[in-house]
Tab-separated table of C-alpha atoms and ligand atoms in Angstrom:
chain	number	residue	atom	x	y	z
A	1	MET	CA	25.183	22.868	-39.722
A	2	GLN	CA	23.528	25.193	-37.212
A	3	THR	CA	25.276	26.744	-34.166
A	4	GLN	CA	24.069	28.924	-31.301
A	5	GLY	CA	25.560	31.566	-29.047
A	6	ILE	CA	23.843	32.775	-25.884
A	7	ALA	CA	24.717	35.853	-23.807
A	8	SER	CA	23.063	37.568	-20.826
A	9	ALA	CA	22.665	41.268	-20.083
A	10	LYS	CA	24.503	43.136	-17.311
A	11	PHE	CA	23.808	46.017	-15.008
A	12	ILE	CA	26.222	48.415	-13.410
A	13	LEU	CA	25.822	48.635	-9.633
A	14	CYS	CA	27.993	51.740	-9.372
A	15	GLY	CA	30.759	53.584	-11.197
A	16	GLU	CA	29.072	54.350	-14.534
A	17	HIS	CA	30.639	57.427	-16.170
A	18	SER	CA	33.395	57.747	-13.553
A	19	VAL	CA	34.761	54.421	-14.911
A	20	VAL	CA	35.468	56.229	-18.195
A	21	TYR	CA	37.900	58.464	-16.208
A	22	GLY	CA	39.742	55.553	-14.572
A	23	GLU	CA	37.663	55.121	-11.390
A	24	PRO	CA	36.386	51.641	-10.432
A	25	ALA	CA	32.966	50.266	-11.393
A	26	ILE	CA	31.080	47.246	-10.074
A	27	SER	CA	28.792	45.355	-12.400
A	28	PHE	CA	26.835	42.111	-12.489
A	29	PRO	CA	25.515	39.722	-15.089
A	30	PHE	CA	21.759	40.049	-15.445
A	31	LYS	CA	20.495	36.611	-16.429
A	32	GLN	CA	16.806	37.526	-16.783
A	33	ALA	CA	17.455	39.196	-20.132
A	34	ARG	CA	19.452	37.441	-22.836
A	35	ILE	CA	20.108	37.084	-26.545
A	36	ILE	CA	20.315	33.848	-28.515
A	37	THR	CA	22.004	33.987	-31.911
A	38	THR	CA	21.541	31.076	-34.296
A	39	LEU	CA	23.734	30.698	-37.377
A	40	LYS	CA	23.562	28.523	-40.437
A	41	GLU	CA	25.342	28.464	-43.752
A	42	ILE	CA	23.158	29.341	-46.746
A	43	GLU	CA	23.411	29.417	-50.536
A	44	GLY	CA	23.783	32.803	-52.188
A	45	SER	CA	26.137	35.743	-52.048
A	46	GLU	CA	24.814	37.858	-49.152
A	47	HIS	CA	24.578	37.249	-45.418
A	48	GLN	CA	20.974	37.432	-44.172
A	49	LEU	CA	19.958	38.856	-40.798
A	50	ILE	CA	16.700	37.925	-39.044
A	51	SER	CA	15.761	39.935	-35.935
A	52	ASP	CA	12.808	41.791	-34.384
A	53	PHE	CA	14.580	44.989	-35.253
A	54	TYR	CA	15.401	44.297	-38.905
A	55	THR	CA	15.180	41.407	-41.360
A	56	GLY	CA	17.040	41.446	-44.681
A	57	THR	CA	20.537	41.401	-46.102
A	58	LEU	CA	23.277	42.265	-43.612
A	59	SER	CA	24.720	44.866	-45.966
A	60	GLN	CA	21.415	46.810	-45.983
A	61	ALA	CA	20.926	46.740	-42.191
A	62	PRO	CA	20.152	50.158	-40.642
A	63	GLU	CA	22.729	52.423	-39.008
A	64	LYS	CA	21.853	51.237	-35.504
A	65	LEU	CA	23.255	47.825	-36.486
A	66	THR	CA	26.593	49.202	-37.773
A	67	ALA	CA	28.581	47.313	-35.116
A	68	VAL	CA	26.870	43.987	-35.963
A	69	LYS	CA	27.380	44.678	-39.681
A	70	ALA	CA	31.104	45.126	-39.096
A	71	LEU	CA	31.552	42.279	-36.577
A	72	ILE	CA	30.343	39.371	-38.742
A	73	PRO	CA	32.697	39.932	-41.732
A	74	HIS	CA	35.494	40.828	-39.292
A	75	ILE	CA	35.297	37.409	-37.588
A	76	LEU	CA	34.963	35.548	-40.907
A	77	LYS	CA	37.990	37.394	-42.297
A	78	ARG	CA	40.035	36.718	-39.152
A	79	TYR	CA	39.505	32.960	-39.689
A	80	GLN	CA	39.618	33.154	-43.503
A	81	CYS	CA	36.145	31.714	-43.853
A	82	HIS	CA	34.120	32.440	-46.998
A	83	SER	CA	30.759	30.978	-45.905
A	84	VAL	CA	27.552	32.934	-46.448
A	85	LEU	CA	25.465	32.970	-43.285
A	86	GLU	CA	21.918	33.380	-42.054
A	87	ILE	CA	22.062	35.007	-38.614
A	88	THR	CA	18.943	34.881	-36.434
A	89	ILE	CA	18.944	37.086	-33.346
A	90	ASP	CA	16.345	36.380	-30.683
A	91	SER	CA	16.500	38.982	-27.904
A	92	SER	CA	14.815	39.731	-24.601
A	93	VAL	CA	17.312	42.520	-23.826
A	94	PRO	CA	15.726	45.934	-24.314
A	95	VAL	CA	17.872	48.040	-26.646
A	96	GLY	CA	19.506	51.174	-25.255
A	97	ARG	CA	18.371	50.825	-21.634
A	98	GLY	CA	21.758	50.633	-19.912
A	99	LEU	CA	21.647	46.832	-19.795
A	100	GLY	CA	24.510	46.401	-22.245
A	101	SER	CA	22.495	45.304	-25.291
A	102	SER	CA	25.314	46.089	-27.753
A	103	ALA	CA	27.834	43.986	-25.793
A	104	VAL	CA	25.250	41.196	-25.398
A	105	VAL	CA	24.459	40.973	-29.104
A	106	ALA	CA	28.178	41.054	-29.961
A	107	THR	CA	28.915	38.285	-27.423
A	108	SER	CA	26.093	36.034	-28.605
A	109	ILE	CA	27.087	36.490	-32.274
A	110	THR	CA	30.775	35.873	-31.512
A	111	ARG	CA	29.980	32.714	-29.535
A	112	ALA	CA	27.767	31.381	-32.332
A	113	MET	CA	30.419	32.200	-34.936
A	114	LEU	CA	33.314	30.633	-33.000
A	115	ALA	CA	31.225	27.467	-32.606
A	116	PHE	CA	30.470	27.569	-36.357
A	117	LEU	CA	34.188	28.000	-37.089
A	118	LYS	CA	35.021	25.133	-34.665
A	119	ARG	CA	37.141	27.421	-32.478
A	120	PRO	CA	37.122	27.255	-28.653
A	121	VAL	CA	34.263	29.405	-27.315
A	122	ILE	CA	36.295	30.786	-24.403
A	123	SER	CA	36.377	34.304	-22.928
A	124	SER	CA	39.890	35.049	-24.173
A	125	ASN	CA	38.761	34.332	-27.761
A	126	VAL	CA	35.422	36.134	-27.424
A	127	LEU	CA	36.451	39.367	-25.654
A	128	PRO	CA	38.642	40.925	-28.403
A	129	PHE	CA	35.754	40.616	-30.906
A	130	VAL	CA	33.252	42.101	-28.432
A	131	ASN	CA	35.629	44.997	-27.730
A	132	PHE	CA	35.988	45.514	-31.507
A	133	SER	CA	32.193	45.734	-31.807
A	134	GLU	CA	31.809	47.967	-28.713
A	135	ASP	CA	34.382	50.437	-30.100
A	136	ILE	CA	32.156	50.838	-33.155
A	137	ALA	CA	28.924	51.030	-31.121
A	138	HIS	CA	30.138	53.471	-28.438
A	139	GLY	CA	33.262	55.258	-29.683
A	140	ASN	CA	35.596	54.846	-26.738
A	141	PRO	CA	33.926	52.597	-24.155
A	142	SER	CA	35.560	51.876	-20.805
A	143	GLY	CA	35.165	48.139	-21.484
A	144	VAL	CA	33.099	47.374	-18.360
A	145	ASP	CA	30.068	46.147	-20.358
A	146	ALA	CA	32.108	43.812	-22.565
A	147	ILE	CA	34.072	42.282	-19.702
A	148	THR	CA	30.959	41.661	-17.550
A	149	VAL	CA	28.932	40.137	-20.371
A	150	VAL	CA	31.759	37.920	-21.632
A	151	ASN	CA	32.941	36.727	-18.201
A	152	GLU	CA	29.425	36.267	-16.728
A	153	GLN	CA	30.504	37.057	-13.202
A	154	ALA	CA	30.402	39.880	-10.663
A	155	VAL	CA	33.085	42.303	-11.746
A	156	TRP	CA	35.245	44.969	-10.158
A	157	PHE	CA	36.580	46.880	-13.155
A	158	GLU	CA	39.161	49.609	-13.615
A	159	LYS	CA	40.032	50.776	-17.116
A	160	GLU	CA	43.790	50.495	-16.662
A	161	LYS	CA	43.766	47.339	-14.535
A	162	GLY	CA	40.927	45.354	-16.142
A	163	LEU	CA	38.799	42.821	-14.324
A	164	GLN	CA	38.929	41.495	-10.799
A	165	SER	CA	36.216	39.053	-9.782
A	166	LEU	CA	34.137	39.900	-6.726
A	167	SER	CA	32.923	37.482	-4.113
A	168	LEU	CA	29.817	38.809	-2.369
A	169	ASN	CA	29.121	38.408	1.337
A	170	LEU	CA	25.820	40.254	1.277
A	171	THR	CA	22.619	39.524	-0.646
A	172	LEU	CA	21.377	42.587	-2.514
A	173	PRO	CA	17.614	42.511	-3.223
A	174	ILE	CA	17.453	44.752	-6.293
A	175	VAL	CA	14.624	45.827	-8.550
A	176	VAL	CA	15.684	46.888	-12.027
A	177	ALA	CA	13.011	49.144	-13.565
A	178	ASP	CA	12.898	50.338	-17.169
A	179	THR	CA	11.747	53.926	-17.805
A	180	GLY	CA	10.914	52.927	-21.394
A	181	ILE	CA	13.028	55.824	-22.655
A	182	PRO	CA	16.033	54.872	-24.810
A	183	SER	CA	19.376	55.808	-23.311
A	184	GLU	CA	22.081	56.872	-25.779
A	185	THR	CA	25.337	55.900	-24.053
A	186	ARG	CA	27.504	57.615	-26.660
A	187	ALA	CA	25.565	60.907	-26.211
A	188	SER	CA	25.573	60.814	-22.400
A	189	VAL	CA	29.323	60.029	-22.277
A	190	ALA	CA	29.889	62.952	-24.685
A	191	ALA	CA	27.737	65.244	-22.493
A	192	VAL	CA	29.818	64.387	-19.410
A	193	ARG	CA	33.008	64.978	-21.389
A	194	ASP	CA	31.658	68.399	-22.435
A	195	LEU	CA	30.910	69.295	-18.818
A	196	TYR	CA	34.359	68.054	-17.813
A	197	GLN	CA	35.994	70.353	-20.346
A	198	LYS	CA	33.878	73.350	-19.316
A	199	ASN	CA	34.021	72.880	-15.565
A	200	ASN	CA	37.015	70.716	-14.868
A	201	ILE	CA	37.386	71.298	-11.121
A	202	GLU	CA	33.772	70.571	-10.165
A	203	VAL	CA	33.374	67.627	-12.540
A	204	SER	CA	36.712	66.070	-11.491
A	205	ALA	CA	35.534	66.292	-7.884
A	206	CYS	CA	32.237	64.516	-8.773
A	207	ILE	CA	34.147	61.781	-10.581
A	208	SER	CA	36.529	61.222	-7.653
A	209	GLN	CA	33.569	61.073	-5.246
A	210	LEU	CA	31.865	58.502	-7.476
A	211	GLY	CA	35.107	56.488	-7.393
A	212	GLU	CA	35.179	56.689	-3.589
A	213	ILE	CA	31.544	55.521	-3.445
A	214	SER	CA	32.381	52.490	-5.614
A	215	ARG	CA	35.263	51.614	-3.290
A	216	GLU	CA	32.953	51.899	-0.238
A	217	ILE	CA	30.206	49.822	-1.883
A	218	GLY	CA	32.841	47.248	-2.868
A	219	LYS	CA	33.961	47.016	0.749
A	220	GLU	CA	30.381	46.688	2.084
A	221	ILE	CA	29.286	43.957	-0.296
A	222	THR	CA	32.387	41.812	0.104
A	223	THR	CA	32.670	41.966	3.905
A	224	HIS	CA	29.220	41.217	5.409
A	225	GLY	CA	28.451	44.927	5.245
A	226	ASP	CA	25.236	46.772	5.898
A	227	LEU	CA	22.419	47.061	3.318
A	228	HIS	CA	21.409	50.476	4.700
A	229	THR	CA	24.925	51.803	4.119
A	230	VAL	CA	24.877	50.466	0.551
A	231	GLY	CA	21.484	52.178	0.054
A	232	ASP	CA	22.842	55.533	1.291
A	233	LEU	CA	25.784	55.156	-1.080
A	234	PHE	CA	23.351	54.474	-3.973
A	235	ASN	CA	21.548	57.740	-3.158
A	236	GLN	CA	24.790	59.704	-2.990
A	237	ALA	CA	25.945	58.205	-6.308
A	238	HIS	CA	22.636	59.141	-7.922
A	239	GLN	CA	22.941	62.775	-6.775
A	240	LEU	CA	26.425	62.966	-8.278
A	241	LEU	CA	25.168	61.443	-11.558
A	242	CYS	CA	22.429	64.126	-11.585
A	243	LYS	CA	25.174	66.759	-11.267
A	244	LEU	CA	26.846	65.155	-14.277
A	245	SER	CA	23.574	65.819	-16.186
A	246	VAL	CA	22.761	62.170	-16.926
A	247	SER	CA	19.418	61.845	-15.157
A	248	SER	CA	16.042	62.633	-16.771
A	249	PRO	CA	12.461	63.394	-15.611
A	250	GLU	CA	11.470	59.745	-16.187
A	251	ILE	CA	14.400	58.492	-14.092
A	252	GLU	CA	13.599	60.999	-11.322
A	253	ASN	CA	9.964	59.881	-11.342
A	254	LEU	CA	10.983	56.248	-10.639
A	255	ILE	CA	13.604	57.290	-8.054
A	256	THR	CA	10.970	59.354	-6.189
A	257	CYS	CA	8.539	56.434	-6.279
A	258	ALA	CA	11.233	54.100	-4.915
A	259	LEU	CA	12.210	56.405	-2.063
A	260	ASP	CA	8.521	57.064	-1.224
A	261	ASN	CA	8.165	53.281	-0.850
A	262	GLN	CA	11.010	52.852	1.660
A	263	ALA	CA	13.735	51.875	-0.784
A	264	LEU	CA	17.090	51.667	0.981
A	265	GLY	CA	18.532	53.507	-1.994
A	266	ALA	CA	17.987	54.067	-5.702
A	267	LYS	CA	20.072	55.198	-8.630
A	268	LEU	CA	20.192	55.193	-12.394
A	269	THR	CA	22.271	52.448	-14.019
A	270	GLY	CA	24.322	52.627	-17.236
A	271	GLY	CA	24.564	55.662	-19.460
A	272	GLY	CA	21.410	57.358	-18.113
A	273	ARG	CA	19.192	60.082	-19.669
A	274	GLY	CA	16.675	57.231	-19.976
A	275	GLY	CA	17.168	53.510	-19.561
A	276	CYS	CA	16.869	51.792	-16.194
A	277	VAL	CA	17.063	52.528	-12.489
A	278	ILE	CA	18.155	50.086	-9.788
A	279	VAL	CA	16.418	50.088	-6.424
A	280	LEU	CA	17.879	48.461	-3.321
A	281	CYS	CA	15.184	46.843	-1.154
A	282	LYS	CA	15.141	45.289	2.324
A	283	ASP	CA	14.328	41.745	1.175
A	284	LYS	CA	12.616	39.783	-1.613
A	285	GLN	CA	9.104	40.569	-0.374
A	286	HIS	CA	9.873	44.287	-0.286
A	287	ALA	CA	11.360	43.982	-3.800
A	288	GLN	CA	8.141	42.336	-5.059
A	289	LYS	CA	6.010	45.167	-3.653
A	290	MET	CA	8.473	47.735	-4.993
A	291	ALA	CA	8.253	46.248	-8.492
A	292	THR	CA	4.454	46.677	-8.408
A	293	GLN	CA	4.761	50.297	-7.197
A	294	LEU	CA	7.330	51.128	-9.877
A	295	SER	CA	5.101	49.663	-12.588
A	296	ALA	CA	2.176	51.735	-11.308
A	297	ALA	CA	4.427	54.816	-11.462
A	298	GLY	CA	5.211	54.178	-15.144
A	299	ALA	CA	8.056	51.634	-15.371
A	300	ILE	CA	7.399	49.644	-18.553
A	301	LYS	CA	9.140	46.558	-17.164
A	302	THR	CA	10.648	45.484	-13.855
A	303	TRP	CA	12.891	42.591	-12.863
A	304	ILE	CA	13.900	41.364	-9.409
A	305	SER	CA	17.491	40.317	-8.959
A	306	MET	CA	18.710	38.790	-5.675
A	307	ILE	CA	22.386	39.502	-6.216
A	308	GLY	CA	24.726	37.264	-4.228
A	309	GLU	CA	22.005	34.844	-3.062
B	1	PMV	O1	24.607	52.386	-20.973
B	1	PMV	P1	25.529	51.229	-20.939
B	1	PMV	O2	24.946	49.974	-20.486
B	1	PMV	O3	26.268	51.032	-22.234
B	1	PMV	O4	26.679	51.554	-19.842
B	1	PMV	C1	27.656	52.485	-20.124
B	1	PMV	C2	28.550	52.765	-18.964
B	1	PMV	C3	29.301	54.092	-19.103
B	1	PMV	O5	30.157	54.172	-17.965
B	1	PMV	C4	28.340	55.280	-19.085
B	1	PMV	C5	30.132	54.165	-20.372
B	1	PMV	C6	31.347	53.253	-20.397
B	1	PMV	O6	31.948	53.159	-21.467
B	1	PMV	O7	31.731	52.697	-19.355
């Protein structure tokens, strides 16, 4: 028997980093990048993993796959299954670019495994396993990635309150552009925590302002708001994220290119220090031109996402 699990990427519109400190974040599923996991039972004594990143026995997989290595036996043990599996991971989600690759791989594996185990593939069954995997991948994640990827809907997320779904009343023409530089979420979260400990008053103020920006963006996008206002809020959020030390020269290069080409606003998305930027454009045509400009400025890949259309 062969089963499959599919999961799409996500991007954070606003609230990265401040969400770790209890402020709200808004994030969206990002369907253009996804992972398909295929499972089948095999003879032998060791699970086998097949992926672009690594092919071989699961037990010998490199450190970067520690969360995957732990997740598969964890699920099998939970359902007292002793099968030996071949796990094939087919991914178009760039790793470590702030698009939630670790949550996406965990979700696609969990879905494939629940189907294999003949259990209902529903969010309430999937999420605890994805959170288990994310704890290993990121240390102490806020949970925004896992909840967005598993629920596949626009999300308003607060650490203590969990998920609220968002209904958009404004179409956001967004270009997502990849700097090509890996973003280490664990390291950037640790760097912000370091700053917070050293300079509590200033960093707390930044975090509260980021929270306020998320609330304002939330209001704009759910109440027929104004794209220009959302763009200004993007720019303000990006400046605050720079103060938190999570930008990089490659991110700044793409932000400058976006603003030089009449972006309504631009900011980094996800952990930062690499990874992707999101650029708010006037309409689809502007987004198409923007994508070309960003590629010419060095983005290794761009995607256009008409959020809320
Ligand atoms: O870089 P990503 O896609 O894993 O996003 C992380 C978002 C942070 O707020 C920086 C961390 C977190 O746990 O919420």
